[in-house]
XYZ file of C-alpha atoms in Angstrom:
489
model
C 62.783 126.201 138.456
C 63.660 130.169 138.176
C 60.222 132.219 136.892
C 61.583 134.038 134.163
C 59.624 137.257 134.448
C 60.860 137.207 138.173
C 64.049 136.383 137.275
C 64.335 139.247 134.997
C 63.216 141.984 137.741
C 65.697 140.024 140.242
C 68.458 140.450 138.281
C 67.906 144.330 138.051
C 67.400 144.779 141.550
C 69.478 142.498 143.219
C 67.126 140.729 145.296
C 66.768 137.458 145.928
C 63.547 135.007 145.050
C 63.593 133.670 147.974
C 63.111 136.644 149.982
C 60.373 137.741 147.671
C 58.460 134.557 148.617
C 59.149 134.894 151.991
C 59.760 131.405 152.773
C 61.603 132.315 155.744
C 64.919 132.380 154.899
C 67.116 135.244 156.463
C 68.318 138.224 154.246
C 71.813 136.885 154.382
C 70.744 133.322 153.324
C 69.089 135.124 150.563
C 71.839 137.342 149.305
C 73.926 133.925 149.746
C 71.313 132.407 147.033
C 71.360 135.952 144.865
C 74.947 135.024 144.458
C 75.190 131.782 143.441
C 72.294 132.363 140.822
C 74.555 134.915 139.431
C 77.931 133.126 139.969
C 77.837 131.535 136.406
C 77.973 134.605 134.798
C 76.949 135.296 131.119
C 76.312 131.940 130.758
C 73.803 131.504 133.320
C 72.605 134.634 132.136
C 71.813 133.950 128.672
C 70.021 130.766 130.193
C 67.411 132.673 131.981
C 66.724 135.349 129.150
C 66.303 132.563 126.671
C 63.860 131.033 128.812
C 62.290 134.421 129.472
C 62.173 134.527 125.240
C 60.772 131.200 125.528
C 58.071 132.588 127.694
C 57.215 135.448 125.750
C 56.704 132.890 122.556
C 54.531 131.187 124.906
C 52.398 134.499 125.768
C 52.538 135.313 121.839
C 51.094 131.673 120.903
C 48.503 131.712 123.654
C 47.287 135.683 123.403
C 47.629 136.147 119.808
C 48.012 133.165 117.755
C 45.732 130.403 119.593
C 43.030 133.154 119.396
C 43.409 134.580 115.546
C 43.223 130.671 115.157
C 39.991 130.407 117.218
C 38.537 133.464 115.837
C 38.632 132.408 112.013
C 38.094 128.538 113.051
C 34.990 128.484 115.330
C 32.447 130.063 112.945
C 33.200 127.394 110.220
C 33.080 124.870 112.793
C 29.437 125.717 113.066
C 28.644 125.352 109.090
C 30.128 122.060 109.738
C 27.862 120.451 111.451
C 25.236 121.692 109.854
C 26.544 120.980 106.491
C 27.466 117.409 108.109
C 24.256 116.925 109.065
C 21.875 118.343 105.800
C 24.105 117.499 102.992
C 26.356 114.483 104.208
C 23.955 112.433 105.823
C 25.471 112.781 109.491
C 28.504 111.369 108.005
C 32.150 113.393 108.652
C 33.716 111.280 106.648
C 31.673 112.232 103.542
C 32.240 115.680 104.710
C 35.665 115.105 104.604
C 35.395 114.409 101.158
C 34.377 117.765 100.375
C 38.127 118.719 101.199
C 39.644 115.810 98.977
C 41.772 117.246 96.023
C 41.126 120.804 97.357
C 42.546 123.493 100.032
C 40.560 124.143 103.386
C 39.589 127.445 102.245
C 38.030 125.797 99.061
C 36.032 123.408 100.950
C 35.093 125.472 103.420
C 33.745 128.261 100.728
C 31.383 125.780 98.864
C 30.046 124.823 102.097
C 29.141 128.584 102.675
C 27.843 128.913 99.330
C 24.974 126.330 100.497
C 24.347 128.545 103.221
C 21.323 131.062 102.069
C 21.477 134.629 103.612
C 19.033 135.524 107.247
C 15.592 135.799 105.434
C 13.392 138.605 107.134
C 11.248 135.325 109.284
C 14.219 134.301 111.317
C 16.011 138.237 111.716
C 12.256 138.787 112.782
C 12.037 135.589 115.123
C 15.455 136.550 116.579
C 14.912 140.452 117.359
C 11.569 139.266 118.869
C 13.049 136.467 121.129
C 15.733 138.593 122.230
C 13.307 141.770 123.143
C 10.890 138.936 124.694
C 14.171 137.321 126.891
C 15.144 141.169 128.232
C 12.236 141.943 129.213
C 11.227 139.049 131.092
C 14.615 139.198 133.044
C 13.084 142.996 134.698
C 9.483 141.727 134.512
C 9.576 138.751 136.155
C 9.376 138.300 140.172
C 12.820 136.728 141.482
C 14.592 137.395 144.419
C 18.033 138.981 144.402
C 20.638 136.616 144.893
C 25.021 137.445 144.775
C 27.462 135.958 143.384
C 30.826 135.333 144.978
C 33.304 138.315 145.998
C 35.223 139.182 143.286
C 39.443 139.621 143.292
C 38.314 142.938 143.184
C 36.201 142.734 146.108
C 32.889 143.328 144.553
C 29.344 141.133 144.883
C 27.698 140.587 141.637
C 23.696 140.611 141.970
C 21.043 138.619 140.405
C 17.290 138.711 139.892
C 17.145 134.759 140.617
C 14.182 134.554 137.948
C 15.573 131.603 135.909
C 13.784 128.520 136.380
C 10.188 130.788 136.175
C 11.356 132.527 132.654
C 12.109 128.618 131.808
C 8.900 127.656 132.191
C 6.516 130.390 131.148
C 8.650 129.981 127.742
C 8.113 125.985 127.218
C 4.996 126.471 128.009
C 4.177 129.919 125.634
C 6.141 127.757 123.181
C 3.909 124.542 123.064
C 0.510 127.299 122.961
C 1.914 128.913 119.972
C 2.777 125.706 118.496
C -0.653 123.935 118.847
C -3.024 127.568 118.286
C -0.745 128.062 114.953
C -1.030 125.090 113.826
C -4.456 125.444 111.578
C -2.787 128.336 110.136
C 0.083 126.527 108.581
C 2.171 128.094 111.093
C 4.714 126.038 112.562
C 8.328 126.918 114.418
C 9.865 123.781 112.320
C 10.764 126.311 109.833
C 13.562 127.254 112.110
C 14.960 123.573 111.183
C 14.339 124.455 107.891
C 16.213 127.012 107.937
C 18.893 126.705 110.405
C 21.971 128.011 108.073
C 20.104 131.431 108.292
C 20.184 131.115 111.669
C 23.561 130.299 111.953
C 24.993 132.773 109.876
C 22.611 135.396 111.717
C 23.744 134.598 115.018
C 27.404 134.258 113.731
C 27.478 138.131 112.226
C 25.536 139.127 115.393
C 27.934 137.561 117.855
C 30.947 139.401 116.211
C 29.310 142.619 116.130
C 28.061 142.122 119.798
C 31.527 140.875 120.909
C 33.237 144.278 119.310
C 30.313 146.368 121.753
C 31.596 144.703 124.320
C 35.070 145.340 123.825
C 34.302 149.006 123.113
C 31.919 149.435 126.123
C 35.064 147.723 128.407
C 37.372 149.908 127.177
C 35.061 152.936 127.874
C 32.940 152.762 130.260
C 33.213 149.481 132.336
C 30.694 148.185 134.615
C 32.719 147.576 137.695
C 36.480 147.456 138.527
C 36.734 143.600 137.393
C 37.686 145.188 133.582
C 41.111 146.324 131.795
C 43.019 145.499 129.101
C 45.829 143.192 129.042
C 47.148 145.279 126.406
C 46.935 142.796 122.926
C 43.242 143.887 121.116
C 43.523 140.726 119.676
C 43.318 138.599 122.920
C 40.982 141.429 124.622
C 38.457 141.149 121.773
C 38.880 137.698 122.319
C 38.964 137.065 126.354
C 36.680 140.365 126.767
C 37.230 143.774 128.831
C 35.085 142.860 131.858
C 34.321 140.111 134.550
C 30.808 141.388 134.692
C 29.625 144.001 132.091
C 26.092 145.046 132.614
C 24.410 147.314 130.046
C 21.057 149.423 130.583
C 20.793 147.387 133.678
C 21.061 143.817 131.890
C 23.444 141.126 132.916
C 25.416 140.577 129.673
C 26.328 137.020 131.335
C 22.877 136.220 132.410
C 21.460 136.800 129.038
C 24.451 135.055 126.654
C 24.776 132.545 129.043
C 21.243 131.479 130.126
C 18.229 133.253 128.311
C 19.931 132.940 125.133
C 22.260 129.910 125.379
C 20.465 127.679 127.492
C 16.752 128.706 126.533
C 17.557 128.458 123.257
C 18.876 125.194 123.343
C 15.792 123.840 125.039
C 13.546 125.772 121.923
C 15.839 124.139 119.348
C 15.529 120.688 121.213
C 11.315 121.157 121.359
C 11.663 122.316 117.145
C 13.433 119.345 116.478
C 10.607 117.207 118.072
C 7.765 119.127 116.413
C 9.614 118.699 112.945
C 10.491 114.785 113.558
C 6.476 114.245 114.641
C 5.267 116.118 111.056
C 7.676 114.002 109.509
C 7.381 110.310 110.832
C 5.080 110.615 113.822
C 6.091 109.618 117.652
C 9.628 108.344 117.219
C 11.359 106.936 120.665
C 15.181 107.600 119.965
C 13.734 111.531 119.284
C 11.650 111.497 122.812
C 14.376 109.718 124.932
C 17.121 112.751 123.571
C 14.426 115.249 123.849
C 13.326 114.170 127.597
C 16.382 114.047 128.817
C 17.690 117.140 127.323
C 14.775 119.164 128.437
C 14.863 117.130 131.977
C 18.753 118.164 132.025
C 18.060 122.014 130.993
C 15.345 122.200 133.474
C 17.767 121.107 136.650
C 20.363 124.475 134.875
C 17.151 126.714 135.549
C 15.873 125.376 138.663
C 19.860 125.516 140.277
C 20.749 128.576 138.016
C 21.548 130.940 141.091
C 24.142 128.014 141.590
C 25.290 128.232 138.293
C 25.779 131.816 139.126
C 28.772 130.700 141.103
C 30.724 128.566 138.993
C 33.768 129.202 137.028
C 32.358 130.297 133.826
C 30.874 133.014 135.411
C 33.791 133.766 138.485
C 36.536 133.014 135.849
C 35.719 134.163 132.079
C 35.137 137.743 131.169
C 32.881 138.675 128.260
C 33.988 138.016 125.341
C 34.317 136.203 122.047
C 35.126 133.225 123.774
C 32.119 132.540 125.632
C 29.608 134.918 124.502
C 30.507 133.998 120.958
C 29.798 130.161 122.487
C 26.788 130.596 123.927
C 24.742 132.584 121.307
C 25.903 130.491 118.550
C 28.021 127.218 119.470
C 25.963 125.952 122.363
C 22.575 126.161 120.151
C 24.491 124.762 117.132
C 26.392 121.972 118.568
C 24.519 121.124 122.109
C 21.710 120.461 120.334
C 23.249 118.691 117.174
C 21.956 115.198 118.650
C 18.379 115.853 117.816
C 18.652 117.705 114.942
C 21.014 114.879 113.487
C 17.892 112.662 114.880
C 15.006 114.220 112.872
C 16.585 112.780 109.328
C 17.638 110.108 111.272
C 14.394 108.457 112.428
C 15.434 105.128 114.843
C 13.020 102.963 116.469
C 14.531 101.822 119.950
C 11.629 99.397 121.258
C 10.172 99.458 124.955
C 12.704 98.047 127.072
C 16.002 100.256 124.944
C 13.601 103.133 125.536
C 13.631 102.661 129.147
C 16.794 101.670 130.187
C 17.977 104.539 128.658
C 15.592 107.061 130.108
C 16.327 105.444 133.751
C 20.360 105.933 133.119
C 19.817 109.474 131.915
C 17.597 110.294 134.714
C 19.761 108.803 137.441
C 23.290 110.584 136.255
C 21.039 113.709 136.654
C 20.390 113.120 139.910
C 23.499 112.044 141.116
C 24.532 115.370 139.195
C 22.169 117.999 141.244
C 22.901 115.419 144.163
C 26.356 116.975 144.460
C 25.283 120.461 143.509
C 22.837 120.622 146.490
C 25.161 118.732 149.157
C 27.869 121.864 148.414
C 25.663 124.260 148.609
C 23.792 122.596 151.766
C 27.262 122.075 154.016
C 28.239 126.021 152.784
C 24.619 126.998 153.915
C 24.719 125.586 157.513
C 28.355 126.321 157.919
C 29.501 122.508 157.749
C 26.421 121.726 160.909
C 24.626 118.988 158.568
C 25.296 115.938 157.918
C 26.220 114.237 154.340
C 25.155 111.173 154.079
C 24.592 110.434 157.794
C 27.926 111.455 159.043
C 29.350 114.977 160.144
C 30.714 116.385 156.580
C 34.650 116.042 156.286
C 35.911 120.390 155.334
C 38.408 122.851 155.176
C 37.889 126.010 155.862
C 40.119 127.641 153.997
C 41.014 131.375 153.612
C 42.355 133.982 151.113
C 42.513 137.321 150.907
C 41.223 139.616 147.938
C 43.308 141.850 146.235
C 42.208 144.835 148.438
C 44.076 142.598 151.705
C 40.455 141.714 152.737
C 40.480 137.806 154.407
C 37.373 135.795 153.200
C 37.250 132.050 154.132
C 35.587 129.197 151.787
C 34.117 125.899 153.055
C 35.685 123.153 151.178
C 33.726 119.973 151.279
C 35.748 116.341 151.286
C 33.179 114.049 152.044
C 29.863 112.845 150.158
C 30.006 113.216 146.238
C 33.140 115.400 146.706
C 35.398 113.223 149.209
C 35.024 110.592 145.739
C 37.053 112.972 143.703
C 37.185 116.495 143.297
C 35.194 117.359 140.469
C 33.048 114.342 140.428
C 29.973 115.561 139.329
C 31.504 115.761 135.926
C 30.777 111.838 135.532
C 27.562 112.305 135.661
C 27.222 114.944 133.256
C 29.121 113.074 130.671
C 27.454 110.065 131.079
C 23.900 111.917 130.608
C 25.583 113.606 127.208
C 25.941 109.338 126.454
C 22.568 108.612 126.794
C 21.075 111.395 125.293
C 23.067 110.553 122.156
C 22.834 106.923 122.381
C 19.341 106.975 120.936
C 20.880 107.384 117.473
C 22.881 104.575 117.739
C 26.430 104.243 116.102
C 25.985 104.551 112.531
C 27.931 107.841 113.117
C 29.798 109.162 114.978
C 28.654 112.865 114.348
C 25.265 112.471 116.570
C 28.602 112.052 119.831
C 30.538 115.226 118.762
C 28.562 117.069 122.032
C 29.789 114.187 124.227
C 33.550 114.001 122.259
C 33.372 117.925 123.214
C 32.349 117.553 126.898
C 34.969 115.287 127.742
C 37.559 117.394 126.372
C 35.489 120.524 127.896
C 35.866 118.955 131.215
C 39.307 117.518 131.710
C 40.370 120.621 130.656
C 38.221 122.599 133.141
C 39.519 120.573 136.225
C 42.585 121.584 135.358
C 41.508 125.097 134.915
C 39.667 125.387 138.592
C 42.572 123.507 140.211
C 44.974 125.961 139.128
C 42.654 128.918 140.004
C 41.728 126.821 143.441
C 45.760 126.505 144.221
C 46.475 130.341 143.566
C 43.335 131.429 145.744
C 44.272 128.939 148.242
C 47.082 127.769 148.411
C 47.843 125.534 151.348
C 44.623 124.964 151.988
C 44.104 123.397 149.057
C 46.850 121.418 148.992
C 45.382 119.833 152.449
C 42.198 119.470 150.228
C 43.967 117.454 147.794
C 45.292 115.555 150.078
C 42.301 114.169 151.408
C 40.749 114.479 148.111
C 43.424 112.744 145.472
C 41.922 112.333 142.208
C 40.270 114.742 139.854
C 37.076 113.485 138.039
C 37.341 109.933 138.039
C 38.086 107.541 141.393
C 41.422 105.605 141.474
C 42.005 106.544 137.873
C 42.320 110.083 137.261
């Protein structure tokens, strides 16, 4: 098939494709070809600019519609489940009601009109969290780990400090809980009221996302930044790879001290307000554990995470800053706040089989993690699973026409399928949600989500795999066939 953007510049200048790609084909082969692409005249013409027309509806949908859609979607999506949760029973269908006999926009304002406005305790709590997440990313020890060489050809650096600012807040957490507890203190309020929260985070994420945009377009961090021209889709995409402000990680802090630590806190409040309520409840402590567990394997590997492509791939912008400071702590941790009105008594043996499961596809998922990053450690000398590991070293070049080279593993976890660890992690969603049974279906939407998340993401990091490495890859998928699941997909 003829690219039409190429196609356009080839039929100004004469040249032919071919030649372009360098596929080894002789200039006269390739004016040959030039010719007989242009040897059905106007007709052939008008062919190749309506499918260049056809592209640029594509670029309009994707970089301007899809995101305008996004943009006024997303932070409803948020009042949704919350609404869903408080006011429908964890039932969409009653939800769904709401919109029966009515427009979208009419449903979707009465549910805001339940929402009440950020009282001063959780803009206080907020501020304070955030001042208290900053400065333990400078004040505590870590060593300085990089990130891999951008297109750009620069390193990002770390201050690998994760898994220690994890801990020392669970733990200052749980103090503050139990010391302000004979004072009628007691972080459930932040259940209580979680559609201040939302709408806080919501009005802070937009203003946040329009800094960064600003801060891109002025004074970028690095030479991974620029605009693709549409304000719309660079609001939306963001400015820069890896914006850094006053010395602070923008990615480091939306991603994990907000997203991720805040998840964990919303998991723990959930638990303190279900054990006020009812007492010890096992469907609440089997989600809990396992969420926690899962949270504290992202800390302990969050160098790794470092490396992955939500941090190589995605700038900094509404789309994933705006998802980790409000839709990861609204929607990852929907299954235990769904759980705390929704009290379930598993038994013993329900109890643990499900704790065992969850704890197993964990470590079959930081299995995989570590065998990577142990065969791209010792420069494929290890073994993987008692044999010599199966790799490709393959190379690319930046876009500065430096040559780097990447280990690709094909044996252990990743000779099963290419992106196998993904089971795992969507099985552990399972049994963390299990625990509230099937009464609804709202207690799955984080698994629902994942899957989706997922598929789509293999797709992602195989096209962004193929274009860094082209044959190389292919070789890889050769010996590696199938994407997340063996023999199927």
């Amino acid at each position: 098939m003829v690219d039409t953007a190429e196609a356009e510049q080839l039929l100004r200048q004469g040249l032919g494709k071919r030649m372009v790609r360098g596929d080894g084909i002789n200039r006269s082969t390739a004016v040959s070809g030039d010719s007989d692409m242009l040897s059905g005249g106007i007709h052939h013409y008008e062919q190749i600019t309506q499918s260049a027309q056809s592209q640029r509806l594509k670029r309009f949908l994707t970089t301007t519609v899809m995101p305008v859609f996004l943009l006024a979607f997303t932070p409803n999506l948020v009042v949704i489940i919350w609404y869903t949760v408080i006011h429908c029973e964890g039932s969409y269908l009653k939800m769904l009601s709401v919109f029966s006999h009515r427009s979208i926009l009419s449903g979707l304002s009465d549910m805001w009109s339940l929402m009440n406005y950020p009282s001063p305790v959780v803009i206080w709590t907020l501020v304070i969290y955030c001042v208290y997440a900053l400065a333990m990313m400078k004040l505590l020890p870590g060593e300085n780990v990089t990130g891999p060489v951008t297109p750009k050809g620069n390193v990002p650096v770390y201050k690998d400090n994760g898994f220690i600012y994890f801990v020392v807040t669970i733990c200052l957490f749980w103090v503050l809980t139990i010391c302000l507890h004979p004072f009628g203190i007691s972080p459930s309020i932040l259940y209580d009221k979680f559609d201040e929260v939302i709408y806080a985070l919501n009005a802070f994420s937009l203003i946040f996302c329009a800094f960064l945009y600003i801060k891109g377009l002025l004074t970028p961090s690095s030479t991974d930044s620029g605009s693709s021209g549409n304000i719309i889709f660079d609001y939306y995409w963001g400015m820069e790879l890896y914006p850094r402000v006053l010395g602070f990680d923008i990615k480091v802090f939306t991603n994990c001290r907000f997203g991720m630590m805040v998840w964990a806190l919303l998991v723990c409040i959930h638990s303190v307000k279900s054990f006020e309520l009812y007492g010890f409840v096992d469907s609440m402590f089997v989600s809990a554990f396992l969420q926690i567990m899962y949270i504290t394997k992202f800390f302990w590997w969050e160098s790794g995470y470092m490396r992955t492509i939500d941090i190589m791939l995605d700038r900094a912008g509404y789309y994933i800053c705006w998802g980790c400071l409000v839709y990861v702590p609204s929607l990852y941790a929907s299954v235990t706040f769904y759980l705390v009105s929704h009290p379930i008594h598993l038994g013993p043996v329900v109890t643990t089989i499900f704790l065992f499961l969850g704890a197993l596809n964990i470590y079959i998922n930081y299995a995989a993690d570590v065998q990577k990053q142990e065969v791209r450690g010792a420069n494929g000398n290890c073994l993987i699973w008692g044999r010599k590991p199966e790799i490709i070293r393959a190379k690319y070049q930046l876009e500065n026409g430096d040559e780097k080279e990447s280990i690709l593993l094909a044996s252990g976890w990743w000779g099963l399928s290419r992106h196998f660890h993904y089971i795992p992690e969507i099985m552990l969603a399972f049994f963390w949600s299990a625990p509230a049974l099937f009464d609804n279906i709202m207690p799955y939407s984080y698994v629902i989500w994942l899957f989706i998340l997922l598929t789509h993401r293999s797709y992602r990091d195989d096209t962004k795999c193929n274009k860094k490495y082209g044959l190389f890859w292919h070789q890889y998928c050769k010996k590696v066939p199938h994407k997340i699941v063996p023999y199927l997909f």
